[in-house]
C-alpha positions as semicolon CSV with decimal commas, in nm:
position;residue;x (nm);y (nm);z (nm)
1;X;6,826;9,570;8,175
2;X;7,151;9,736;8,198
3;X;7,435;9,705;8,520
4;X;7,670;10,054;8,637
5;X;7,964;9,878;8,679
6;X;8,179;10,133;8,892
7;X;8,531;10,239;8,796
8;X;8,730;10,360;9,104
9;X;9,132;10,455;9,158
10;X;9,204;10,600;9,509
11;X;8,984;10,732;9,799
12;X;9,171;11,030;9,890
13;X;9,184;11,402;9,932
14;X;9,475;11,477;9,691
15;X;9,212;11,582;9,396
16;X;9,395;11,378;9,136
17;X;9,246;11,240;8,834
18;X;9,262;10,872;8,996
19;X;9,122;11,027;9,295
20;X;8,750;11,063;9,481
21;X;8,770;11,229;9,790
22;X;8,687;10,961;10,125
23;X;8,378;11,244;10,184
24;X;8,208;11,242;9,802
25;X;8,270;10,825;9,826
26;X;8,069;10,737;10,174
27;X;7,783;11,012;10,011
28;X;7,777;10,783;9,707
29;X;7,736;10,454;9,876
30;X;7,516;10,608;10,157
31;X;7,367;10,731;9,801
32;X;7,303;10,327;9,655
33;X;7,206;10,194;9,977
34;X;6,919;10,471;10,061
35;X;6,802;10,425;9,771
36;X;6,775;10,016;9,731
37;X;7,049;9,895;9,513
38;X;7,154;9,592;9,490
39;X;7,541;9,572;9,488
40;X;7,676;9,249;9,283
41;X;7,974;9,092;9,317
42;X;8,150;9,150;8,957
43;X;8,175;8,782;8,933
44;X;7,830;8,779;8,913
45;X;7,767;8,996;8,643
46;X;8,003;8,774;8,451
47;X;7,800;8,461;8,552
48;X;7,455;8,655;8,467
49;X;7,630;8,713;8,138
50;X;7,779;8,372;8,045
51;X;7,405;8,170;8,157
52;X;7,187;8,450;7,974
53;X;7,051;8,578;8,311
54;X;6,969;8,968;8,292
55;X;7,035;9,165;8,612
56;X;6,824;9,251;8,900
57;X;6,655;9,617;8,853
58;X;6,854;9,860;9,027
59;X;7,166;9,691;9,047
60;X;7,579;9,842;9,050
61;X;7,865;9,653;9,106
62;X;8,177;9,832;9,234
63;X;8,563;9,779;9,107
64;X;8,874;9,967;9,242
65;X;9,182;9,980;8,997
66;X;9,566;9,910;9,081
67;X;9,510;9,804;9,484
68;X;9,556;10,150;9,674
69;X;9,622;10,176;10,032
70;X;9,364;10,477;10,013
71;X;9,095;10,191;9,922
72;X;9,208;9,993;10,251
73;X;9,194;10,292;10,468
74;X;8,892;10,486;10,294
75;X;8,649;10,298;10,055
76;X;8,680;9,977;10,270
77;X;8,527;10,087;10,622
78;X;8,258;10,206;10,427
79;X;8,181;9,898;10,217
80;X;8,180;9,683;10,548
81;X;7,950;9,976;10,702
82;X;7,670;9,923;10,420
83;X;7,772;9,519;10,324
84;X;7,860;9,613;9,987
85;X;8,073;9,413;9,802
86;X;8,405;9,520;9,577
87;X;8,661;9,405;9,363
88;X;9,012;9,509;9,384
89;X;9,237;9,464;9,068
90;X;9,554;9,476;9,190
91;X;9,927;9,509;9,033
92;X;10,107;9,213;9,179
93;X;10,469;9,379;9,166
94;X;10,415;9,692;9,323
95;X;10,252;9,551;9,659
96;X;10,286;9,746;9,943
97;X;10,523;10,020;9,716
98;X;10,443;10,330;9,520
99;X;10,249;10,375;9,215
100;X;10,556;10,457;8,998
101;X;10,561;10,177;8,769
102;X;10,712;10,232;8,375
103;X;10,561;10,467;8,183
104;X;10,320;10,630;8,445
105;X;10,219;10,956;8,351
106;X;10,355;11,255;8,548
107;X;10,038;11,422;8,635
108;X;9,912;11,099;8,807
109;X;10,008;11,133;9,195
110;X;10,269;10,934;9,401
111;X;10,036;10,693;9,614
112;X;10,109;10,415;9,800
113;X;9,993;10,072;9,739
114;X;9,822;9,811;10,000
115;X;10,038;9,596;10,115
116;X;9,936;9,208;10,130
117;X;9,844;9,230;10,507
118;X;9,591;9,459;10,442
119;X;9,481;9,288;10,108
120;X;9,423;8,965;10,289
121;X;9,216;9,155;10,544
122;X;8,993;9,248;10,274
123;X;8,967;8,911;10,167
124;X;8,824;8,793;10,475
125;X;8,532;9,015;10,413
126;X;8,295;9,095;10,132
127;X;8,610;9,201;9,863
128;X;8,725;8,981;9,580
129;X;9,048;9,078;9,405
130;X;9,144;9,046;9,044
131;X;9,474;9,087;8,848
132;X;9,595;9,412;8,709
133;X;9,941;9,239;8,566
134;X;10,283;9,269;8,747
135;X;10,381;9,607;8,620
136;X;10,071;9,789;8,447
137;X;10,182;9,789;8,135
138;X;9,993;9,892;7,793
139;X;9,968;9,576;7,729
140;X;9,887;9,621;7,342
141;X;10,267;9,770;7,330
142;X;10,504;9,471;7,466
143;X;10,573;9,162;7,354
144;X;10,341;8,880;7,312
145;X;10,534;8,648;7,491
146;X;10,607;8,942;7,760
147;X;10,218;9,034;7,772
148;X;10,153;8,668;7,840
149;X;10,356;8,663;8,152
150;X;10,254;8,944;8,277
151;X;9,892;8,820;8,223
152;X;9,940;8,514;8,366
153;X;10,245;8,518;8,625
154;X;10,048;8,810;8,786
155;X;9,757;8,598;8,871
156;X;9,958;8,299;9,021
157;X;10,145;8,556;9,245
158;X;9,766;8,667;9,377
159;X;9,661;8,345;9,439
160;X;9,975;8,246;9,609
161;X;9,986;8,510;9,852
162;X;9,576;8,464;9,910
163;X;9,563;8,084;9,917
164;X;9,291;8,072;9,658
165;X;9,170;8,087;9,274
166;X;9,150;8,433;9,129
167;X;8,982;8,459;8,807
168;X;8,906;8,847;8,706
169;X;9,127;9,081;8,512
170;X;9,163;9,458;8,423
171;X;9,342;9,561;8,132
172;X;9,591;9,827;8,189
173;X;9,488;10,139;8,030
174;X;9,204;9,989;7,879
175;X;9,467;9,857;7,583
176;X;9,489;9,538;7,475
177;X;9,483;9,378;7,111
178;X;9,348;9,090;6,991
179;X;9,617;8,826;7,152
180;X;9,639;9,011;7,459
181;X;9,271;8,944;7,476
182;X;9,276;8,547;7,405
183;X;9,563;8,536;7,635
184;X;9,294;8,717;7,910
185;X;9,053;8,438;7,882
186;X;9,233;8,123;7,853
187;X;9,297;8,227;8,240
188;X;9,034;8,426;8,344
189;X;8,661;8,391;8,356
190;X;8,623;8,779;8,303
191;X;8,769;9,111;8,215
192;X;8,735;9,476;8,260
193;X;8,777;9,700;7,997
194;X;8,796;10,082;8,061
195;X;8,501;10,168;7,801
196;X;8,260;10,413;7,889
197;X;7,950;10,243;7,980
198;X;7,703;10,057;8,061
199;X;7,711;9,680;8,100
200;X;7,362;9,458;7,919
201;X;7,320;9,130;7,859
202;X;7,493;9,136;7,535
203;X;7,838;9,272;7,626
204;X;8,115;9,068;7,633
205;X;8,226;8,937;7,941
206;X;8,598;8,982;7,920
207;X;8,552;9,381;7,789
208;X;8,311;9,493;8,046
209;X;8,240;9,820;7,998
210;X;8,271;10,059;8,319
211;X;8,230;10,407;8,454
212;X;8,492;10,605;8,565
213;X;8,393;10,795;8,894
214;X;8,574;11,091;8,832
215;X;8,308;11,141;8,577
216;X;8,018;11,090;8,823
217;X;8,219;11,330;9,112
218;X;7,892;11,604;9,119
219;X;7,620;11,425;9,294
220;X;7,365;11,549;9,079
221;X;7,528;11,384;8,793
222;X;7,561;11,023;8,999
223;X;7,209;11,049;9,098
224;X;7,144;10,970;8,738
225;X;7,327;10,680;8,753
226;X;7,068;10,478;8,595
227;X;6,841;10,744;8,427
228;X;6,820;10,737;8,081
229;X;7,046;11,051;8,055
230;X;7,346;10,881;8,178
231;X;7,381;10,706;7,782
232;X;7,417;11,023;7,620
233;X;7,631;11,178;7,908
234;X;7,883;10,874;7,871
235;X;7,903;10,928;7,474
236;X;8,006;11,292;7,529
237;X;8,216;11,191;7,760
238;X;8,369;10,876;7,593
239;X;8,461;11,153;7,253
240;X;8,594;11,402;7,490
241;X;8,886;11,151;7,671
242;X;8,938;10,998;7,302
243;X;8,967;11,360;7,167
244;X;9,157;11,485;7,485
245;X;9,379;11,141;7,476
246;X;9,474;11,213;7,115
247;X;9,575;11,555;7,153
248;X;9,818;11,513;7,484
249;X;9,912;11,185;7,385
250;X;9,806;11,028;7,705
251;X;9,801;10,648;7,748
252;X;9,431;10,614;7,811
């Protein structure tokens, strides 16, 4: 039995490529809840992993990158409304600020960040948060010993502000290399990779694979969420972005 672990950016109306508008997001959970999935925490898949333990039939768990405000004001009334659970990856240095770290690409949108009053709201409820490093870097491009700190420094400055152990991570870009990643889980318990697919019993626990919701934006393509369609669709779609990431030279 497979898991859809879900890849989200922003909740807004500014039809960016990190973007799903607040309208297609509540029909998508409205979506999984009418229809009897079971929404695990991503911790949980990494604990189902680790022990052996497959996952419940009809199951998702949902993950929002870089921390948007958009995900505070839009995606999180709507996880309370149906008691779904999240987690939040969030880029420690930019609290609260804009999403113009180094090396952002241009035809990603200015958008604003939560800031930690907002993020420790969230907390309180059913949302775990995870590291995203200080400054999203491509981590598979800096030094070793600067990858390290920004692997590591990032999660203290989580856990400081939130009073408590956080032990998930999402690689920046998808990118890492094979230091990056034994850096990743000497501190973590898990990691999110940004590979196009589905998660089974057999994948490794810190390079979960994921689905990118900007893929899944036409609702007849996310009701097939777990059909046996949605395989082949993420292939296509996994050599298109390599193809497309080649050619423009994109960072992803």
């Amino acid at each position: 039995m497979q898991i859809s672990v879900l890849m989200y950016h922003s909740i807004d109306d500014s039809s960016s490529v990190v973007s799903i508008s607040p309208k297609v997001f509540e029909w998508q959970m409205r979506w999984i809840s009418d229809h009897g999935y079971q929404v695990l925490p991503l911790r949980q898949v990494v604990e189902k992993i680790k022990k052996g333990i497959g996952f419940p039939q009809r199951s998702i768990s949902i993950t929002f990158d870089d921390g948007y405000e958009s995900v505070y004001q839009n995606a999180f009334p709507t996880l309370v409304k149906f008691g779904f659970s999240a987690t939040i990856f969030l880029v420690s240095g930019y609290i609260g600020q804009i999403n113009n770290w180094p090396g952002q690409p241009a035809s990603i949108s200015p958008l604003t960040l939560a800031n930690w009053d907002q993020i420790r709201e969230m907390d309180k409820y059913n949302v775990d948060f995870g590291s995203h490093t200080i400054t999203h870097p491509r981590l598979d491009q800096i030094h070793t010993d600067d990858a390290r700190v920004e692997i590591c420094n990032s999660k203290t400055m989580v856990e400081q502000k939130l009073g408590h152990v956080i032990d998930l991570f999402a690689f920046p870009y998808g990118k890492y290399n094979r230091q990056v990643l034994a850096d990743v889980e000497n501190s973590y318990s898990g990691a999110c990779s940004t590979e196009l697919g589905l998660v089974s019993p057999r994948s490794n626990p810190f390079e979960l694979e994921r689905i990118e919701m900007f893929y899944l934006r036409d609702p007849l393509v996310f009701r097939s969420i777990t059909k046996p369609l949605m395989n082949p669709y993420l292939s296509a779609r996994r050599w298109l972005r390599a193809l497309t990431s080649k050619i423009l030279r994109r960072q992803w």
